[in-house]
mmCIF file of C-alpha atoms and ligand atoms in Angstrom:
data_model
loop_
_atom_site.group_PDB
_atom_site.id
_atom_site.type_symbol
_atom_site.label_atom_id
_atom_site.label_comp_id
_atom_site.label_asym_id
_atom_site.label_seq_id
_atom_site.Cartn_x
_atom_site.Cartn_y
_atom_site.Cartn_z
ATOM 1 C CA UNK A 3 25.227 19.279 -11.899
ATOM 2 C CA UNK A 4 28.126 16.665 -11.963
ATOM 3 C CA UNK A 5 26.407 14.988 -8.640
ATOM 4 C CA UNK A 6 22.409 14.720 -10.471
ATOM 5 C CA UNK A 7 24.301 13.601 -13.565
ATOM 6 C CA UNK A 8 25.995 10.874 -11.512
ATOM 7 C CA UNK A 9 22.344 9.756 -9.583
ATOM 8 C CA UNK A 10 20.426 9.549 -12.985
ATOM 9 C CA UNK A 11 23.417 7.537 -14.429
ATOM 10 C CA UNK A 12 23.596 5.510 -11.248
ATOM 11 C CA UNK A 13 19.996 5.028 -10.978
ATOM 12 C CA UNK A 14 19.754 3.505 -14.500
ATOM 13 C CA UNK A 15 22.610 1.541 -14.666
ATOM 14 C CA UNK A 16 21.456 -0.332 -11.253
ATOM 15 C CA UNK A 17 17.877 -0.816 -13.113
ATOM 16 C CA UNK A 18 19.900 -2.064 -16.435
ATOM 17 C CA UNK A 19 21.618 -3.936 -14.130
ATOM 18 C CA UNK A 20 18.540 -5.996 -12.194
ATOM 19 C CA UNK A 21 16.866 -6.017 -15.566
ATOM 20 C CA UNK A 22 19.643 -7.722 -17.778
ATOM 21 C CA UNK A 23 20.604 -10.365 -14.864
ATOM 22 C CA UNK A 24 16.566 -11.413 -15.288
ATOM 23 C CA UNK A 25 16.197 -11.004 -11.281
ATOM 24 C CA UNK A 26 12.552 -9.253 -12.534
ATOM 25 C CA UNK A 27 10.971 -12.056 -14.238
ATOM 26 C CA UNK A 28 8.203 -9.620 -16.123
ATOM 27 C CA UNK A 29 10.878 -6.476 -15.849
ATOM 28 C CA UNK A 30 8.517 -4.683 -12.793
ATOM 29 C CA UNK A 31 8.947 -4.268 -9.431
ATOM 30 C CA UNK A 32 8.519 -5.133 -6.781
ATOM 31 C CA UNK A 33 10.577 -7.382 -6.327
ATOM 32 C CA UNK A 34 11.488 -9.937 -2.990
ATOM 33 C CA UNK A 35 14.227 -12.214 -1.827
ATOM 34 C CA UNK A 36 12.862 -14.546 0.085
ATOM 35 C CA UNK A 37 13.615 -18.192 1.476
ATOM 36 C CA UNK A 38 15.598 -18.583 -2.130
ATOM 37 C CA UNK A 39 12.923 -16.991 -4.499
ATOM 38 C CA UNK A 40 12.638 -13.989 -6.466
ATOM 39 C CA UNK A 41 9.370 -13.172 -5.998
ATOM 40 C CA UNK A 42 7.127 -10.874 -8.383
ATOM 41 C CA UNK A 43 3.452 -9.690 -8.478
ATOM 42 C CA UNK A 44 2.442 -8.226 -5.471
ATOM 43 C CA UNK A 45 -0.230 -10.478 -5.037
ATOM 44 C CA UNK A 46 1.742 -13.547 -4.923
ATOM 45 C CA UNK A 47 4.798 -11.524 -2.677
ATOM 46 C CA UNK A 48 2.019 -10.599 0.253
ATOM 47 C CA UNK A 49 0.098 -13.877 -0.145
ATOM 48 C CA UNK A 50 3.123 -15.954 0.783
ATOM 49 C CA UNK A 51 4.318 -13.444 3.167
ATOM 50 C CA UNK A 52 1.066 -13.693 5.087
ATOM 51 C CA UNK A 53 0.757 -17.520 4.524
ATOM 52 C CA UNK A 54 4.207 -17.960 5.890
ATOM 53 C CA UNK A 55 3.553 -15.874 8.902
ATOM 54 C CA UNK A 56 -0.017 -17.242 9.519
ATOM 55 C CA UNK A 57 -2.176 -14.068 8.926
ATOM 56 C CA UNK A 58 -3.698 -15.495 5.948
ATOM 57 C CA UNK A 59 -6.865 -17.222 7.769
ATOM 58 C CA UNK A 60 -7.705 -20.724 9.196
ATOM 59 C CA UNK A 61 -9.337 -22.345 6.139
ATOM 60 C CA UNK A 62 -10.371 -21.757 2.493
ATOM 61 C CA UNK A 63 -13.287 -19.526 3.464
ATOM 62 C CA UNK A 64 -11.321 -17.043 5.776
ATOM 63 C CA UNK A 65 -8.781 -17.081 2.459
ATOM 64 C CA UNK A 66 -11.926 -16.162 0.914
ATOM 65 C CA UNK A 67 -12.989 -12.887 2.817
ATOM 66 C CA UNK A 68 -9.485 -12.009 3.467
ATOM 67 C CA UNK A 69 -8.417 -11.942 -0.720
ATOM 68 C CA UNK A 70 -12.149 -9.799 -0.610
ATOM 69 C CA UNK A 71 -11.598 -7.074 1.889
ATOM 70 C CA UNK A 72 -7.637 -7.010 0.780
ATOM 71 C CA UNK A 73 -9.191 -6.001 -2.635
ATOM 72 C CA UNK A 74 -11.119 -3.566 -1.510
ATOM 73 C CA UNK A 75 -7.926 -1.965 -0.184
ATOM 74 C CA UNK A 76 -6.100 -2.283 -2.399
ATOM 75 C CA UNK A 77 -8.627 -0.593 -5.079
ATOM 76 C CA UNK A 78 -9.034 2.183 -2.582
ATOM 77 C CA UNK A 79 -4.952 2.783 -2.137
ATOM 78 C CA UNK A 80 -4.259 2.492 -6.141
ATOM 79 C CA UNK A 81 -5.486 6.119 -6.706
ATOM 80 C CA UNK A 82 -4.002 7.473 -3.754
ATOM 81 C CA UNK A 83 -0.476 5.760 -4.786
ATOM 82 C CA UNK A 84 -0.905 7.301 -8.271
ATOM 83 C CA UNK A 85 -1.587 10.505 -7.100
ATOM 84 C CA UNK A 86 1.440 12.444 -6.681
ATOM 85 C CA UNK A 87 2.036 11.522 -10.708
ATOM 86 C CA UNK A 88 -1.362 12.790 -11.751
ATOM 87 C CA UNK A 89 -0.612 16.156 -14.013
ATOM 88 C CA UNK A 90 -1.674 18.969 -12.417
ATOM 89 C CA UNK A 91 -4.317 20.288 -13.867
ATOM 90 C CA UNK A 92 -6.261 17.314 -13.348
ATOM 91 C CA UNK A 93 -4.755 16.888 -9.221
ATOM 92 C CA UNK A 94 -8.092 18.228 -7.832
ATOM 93 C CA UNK A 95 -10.069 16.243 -9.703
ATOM 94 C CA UNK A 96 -8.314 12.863 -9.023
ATOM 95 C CA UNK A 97 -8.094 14.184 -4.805
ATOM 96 C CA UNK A 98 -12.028 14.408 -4.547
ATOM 97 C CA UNK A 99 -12.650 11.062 -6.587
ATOM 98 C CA UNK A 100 -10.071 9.782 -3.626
ATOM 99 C CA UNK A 101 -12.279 11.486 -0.636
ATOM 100 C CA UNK A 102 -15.607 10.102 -2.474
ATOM 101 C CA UNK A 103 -14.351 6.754 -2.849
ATOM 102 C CA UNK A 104 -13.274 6.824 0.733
ATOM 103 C CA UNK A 105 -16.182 8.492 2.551
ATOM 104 C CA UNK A 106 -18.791 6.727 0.435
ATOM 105 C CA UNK A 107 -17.821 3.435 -0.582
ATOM 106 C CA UNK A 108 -14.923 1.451 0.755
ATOM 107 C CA UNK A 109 -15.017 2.942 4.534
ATOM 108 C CA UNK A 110 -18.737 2.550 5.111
ATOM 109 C CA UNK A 111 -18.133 -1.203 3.883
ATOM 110 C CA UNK A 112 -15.141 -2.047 6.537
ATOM 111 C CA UNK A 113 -17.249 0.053 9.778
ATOM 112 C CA UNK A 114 -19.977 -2.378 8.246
ATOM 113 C CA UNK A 115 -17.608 -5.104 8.439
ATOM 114 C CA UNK A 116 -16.548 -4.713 11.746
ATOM 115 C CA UNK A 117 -19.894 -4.120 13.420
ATOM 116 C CA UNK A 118 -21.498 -7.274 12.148
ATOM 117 C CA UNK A 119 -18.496 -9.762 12.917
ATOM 118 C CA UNK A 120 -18.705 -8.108 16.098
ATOM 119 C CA UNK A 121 -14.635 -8.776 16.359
ATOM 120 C CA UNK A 122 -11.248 -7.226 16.836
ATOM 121 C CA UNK A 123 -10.484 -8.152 14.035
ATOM 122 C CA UNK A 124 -11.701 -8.074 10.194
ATOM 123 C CA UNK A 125 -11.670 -11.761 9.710
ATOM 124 C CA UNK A 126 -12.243 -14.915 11.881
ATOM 125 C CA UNK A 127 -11.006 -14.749 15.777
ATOM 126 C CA UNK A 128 -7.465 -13.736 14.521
ATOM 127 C CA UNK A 129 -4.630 -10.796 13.002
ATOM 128 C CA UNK A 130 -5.093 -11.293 9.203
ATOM 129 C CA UNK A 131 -3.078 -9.664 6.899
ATOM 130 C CA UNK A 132 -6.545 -8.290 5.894
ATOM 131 C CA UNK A 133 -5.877 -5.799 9.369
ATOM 132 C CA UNK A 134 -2.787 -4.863 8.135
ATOM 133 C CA UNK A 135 -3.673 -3.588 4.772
ATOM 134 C CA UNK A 136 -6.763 -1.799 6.397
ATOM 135 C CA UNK A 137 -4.838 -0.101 8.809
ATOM 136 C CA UNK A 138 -1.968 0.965 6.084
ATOM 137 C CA UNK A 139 -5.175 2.199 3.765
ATOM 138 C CA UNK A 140 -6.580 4.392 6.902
ATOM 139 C CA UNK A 141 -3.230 5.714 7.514
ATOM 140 C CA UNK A 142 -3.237 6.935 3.759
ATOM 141 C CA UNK A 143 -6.614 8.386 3.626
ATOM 142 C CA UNK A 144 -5.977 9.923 6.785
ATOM 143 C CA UNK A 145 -2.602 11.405 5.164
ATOM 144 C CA UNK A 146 -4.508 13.314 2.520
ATOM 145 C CA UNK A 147 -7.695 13.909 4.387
ATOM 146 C CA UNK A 148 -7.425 14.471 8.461
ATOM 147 C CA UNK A 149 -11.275 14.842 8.983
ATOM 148 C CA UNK A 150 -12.107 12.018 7.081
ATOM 149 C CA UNK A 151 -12.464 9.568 9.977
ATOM 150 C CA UNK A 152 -15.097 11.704 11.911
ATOM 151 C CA UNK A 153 -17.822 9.661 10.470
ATOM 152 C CA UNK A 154 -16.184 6.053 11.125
ATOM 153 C CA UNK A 155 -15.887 5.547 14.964
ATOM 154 C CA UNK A 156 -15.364 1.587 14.446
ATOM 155 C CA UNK A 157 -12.845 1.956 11.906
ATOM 156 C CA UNK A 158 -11.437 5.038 14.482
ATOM 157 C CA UNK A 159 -10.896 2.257 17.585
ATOM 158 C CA UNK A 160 -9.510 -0.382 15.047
ATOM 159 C CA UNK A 161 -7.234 1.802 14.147
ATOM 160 C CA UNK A 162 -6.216 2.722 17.848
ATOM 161 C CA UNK A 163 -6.140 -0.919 18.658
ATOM 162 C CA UNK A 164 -4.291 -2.200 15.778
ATOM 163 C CA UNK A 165 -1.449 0.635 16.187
ATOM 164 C CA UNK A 166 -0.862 -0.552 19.256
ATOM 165 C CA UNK A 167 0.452 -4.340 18.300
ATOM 166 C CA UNK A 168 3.639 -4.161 19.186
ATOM 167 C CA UNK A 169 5.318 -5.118 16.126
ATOM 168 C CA UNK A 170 3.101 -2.599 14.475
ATOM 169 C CA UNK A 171 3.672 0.153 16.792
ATOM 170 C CA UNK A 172 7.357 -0.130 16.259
ATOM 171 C CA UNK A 173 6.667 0.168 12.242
ATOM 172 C CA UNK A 174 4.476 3.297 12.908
ATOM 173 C CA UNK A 175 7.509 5.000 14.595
ATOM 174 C CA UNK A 176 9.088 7.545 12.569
ATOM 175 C CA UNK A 177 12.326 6.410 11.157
ATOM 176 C CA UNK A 178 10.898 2.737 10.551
ATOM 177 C CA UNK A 179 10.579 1.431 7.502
ATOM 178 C CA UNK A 180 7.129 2.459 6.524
ATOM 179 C CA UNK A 181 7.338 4.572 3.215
ATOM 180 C CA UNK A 182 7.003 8.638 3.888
ATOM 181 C CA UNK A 183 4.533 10.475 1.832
ATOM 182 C CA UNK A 184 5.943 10.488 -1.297
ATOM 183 C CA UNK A 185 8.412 13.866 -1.496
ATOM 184 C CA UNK A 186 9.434 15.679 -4.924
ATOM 185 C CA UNK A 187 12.746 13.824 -4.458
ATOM 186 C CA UNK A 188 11.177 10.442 -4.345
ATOM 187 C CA UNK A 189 8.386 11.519 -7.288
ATOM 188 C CA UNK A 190 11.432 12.571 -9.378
ATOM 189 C CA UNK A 191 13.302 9.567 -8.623
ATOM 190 C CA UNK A 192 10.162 7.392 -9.662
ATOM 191 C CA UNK A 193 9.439 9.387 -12.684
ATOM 192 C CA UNK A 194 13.317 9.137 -14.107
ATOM 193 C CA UNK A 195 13.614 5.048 -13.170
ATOM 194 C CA UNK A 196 9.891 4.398 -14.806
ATOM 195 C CA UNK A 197 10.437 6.759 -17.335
ATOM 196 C CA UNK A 198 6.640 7.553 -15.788
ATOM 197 C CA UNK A 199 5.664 11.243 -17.036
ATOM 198 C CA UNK A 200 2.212 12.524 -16.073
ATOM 199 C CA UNK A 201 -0.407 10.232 -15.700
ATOM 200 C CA UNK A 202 -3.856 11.636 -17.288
HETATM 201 N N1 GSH B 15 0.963 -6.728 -11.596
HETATM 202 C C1 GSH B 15 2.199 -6.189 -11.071
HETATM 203 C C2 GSH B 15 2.373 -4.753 -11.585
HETATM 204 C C3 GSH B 15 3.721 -4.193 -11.200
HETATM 205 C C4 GSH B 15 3.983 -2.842 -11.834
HETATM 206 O O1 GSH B 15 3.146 -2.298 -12.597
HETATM 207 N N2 GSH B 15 5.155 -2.286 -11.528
HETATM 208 C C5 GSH B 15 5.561 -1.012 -12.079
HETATM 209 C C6 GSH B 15 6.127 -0.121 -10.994
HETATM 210 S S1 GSH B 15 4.923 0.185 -9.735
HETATM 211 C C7 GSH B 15 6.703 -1.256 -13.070
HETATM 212 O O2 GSH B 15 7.634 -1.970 -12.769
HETATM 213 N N3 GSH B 15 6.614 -0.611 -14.241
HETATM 214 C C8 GSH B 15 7.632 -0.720 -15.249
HETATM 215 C C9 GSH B 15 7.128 -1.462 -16.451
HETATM 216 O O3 GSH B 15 6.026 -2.032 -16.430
HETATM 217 O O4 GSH B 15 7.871 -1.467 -17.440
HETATM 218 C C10 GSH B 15 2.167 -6.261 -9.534
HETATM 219 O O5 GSH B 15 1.074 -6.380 -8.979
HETATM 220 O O6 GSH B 15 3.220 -6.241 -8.888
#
């Protein structure tokens, strides 16, 4: 009892404590240290991230496609992300909104995507971060639904291929630094910080 009163404690005086030195310029994370800068909004963190590591495209209209297709994503790993603090009686519900929106509207549009650039790759002749997120929002559908991919062979070999970049093979190892599926510790942890309670 002493020890969980000692993590709650802990926990909130290290947020108190990143709050009140005004490292979190709209008090959210996440936040990054990088080359000097906090940086906040995770648009603007993975945008210069990408930029500074050239995966963000050879010219304004690559930028273009790769912001689109990073949407799409992104809208299609929100619901999964918010899943484990969905209240319970309402779990099931929010699962097979995540398997429709999967199956029927953002997969079909990436195996589209990929057949008619005729490519590797999602965008131009080059690894965009626009892979990357793809690859992380496969990995998450495939998480909570393992037959999901039957009906995608395109998006089954980019997946193959991409997992086998070296850099991202090592990430994909277990004990990396890729985030687990979220456990009870980690929802409790998130729930106590955010003062998050069920989401309806
Ligand atoms: N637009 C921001 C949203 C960030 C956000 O909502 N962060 C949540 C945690 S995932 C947060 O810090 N919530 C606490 C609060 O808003 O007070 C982004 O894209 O990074």
């Amino acid at each position: 009892m002493k020890w969980i009163l000692w993590q709650v404690q802990k926990s909130q005086f290290y947020l108190y404590f990143i709050l009140s030195g005004g490292a979190l310029l709209f008090q959210q994370i996440p936040m990054v240290e990088i080359d000097g800068m906090k940086l906040v909004q995770t648009p603007a963190i993975l945008q210069y991230i990408a930029a500074k590591y050239n995966l963000y495209g050879k010219d304004l209209k690559e930028r273009a496609l790769i912001d689109m297709y990073v949407g799409g994503t992104t809208d299609l790993m929100n619901p999964i992300m918010l899943y484990p603090f969905i209240a319970p009686e309402l779990q099931e519900a929010h699962l097979n909104k995540i398997r429709q929106l999967a199956h029927n509207r953002y997969f079909p549009v990436y195996e589209k995507i990929l057949r008619e650039h005729g490519n590797m790759y999602l965008v131009g002749k080059w690894f965009t971060w626009a892979d990357v997120h793809l690859l992380e929002a496969i990995l998450m559908v495939e998480e909570k639904f393992a037959d999901l991919m039957a009906d995608f062979p395109l998006l089954r070999d980019f997946k193959a291929r991409i997992s086998e970049i070296p850099t991202i093979k090592a990430f994909l190892q277990p004990g990396s630094q890729r985030k687990p599926v979220p456990d009870e510790k980690y929802v409790e942890t998130v729930r106590r910080v955010l003062q998050l309670h069920h989401v309806t």
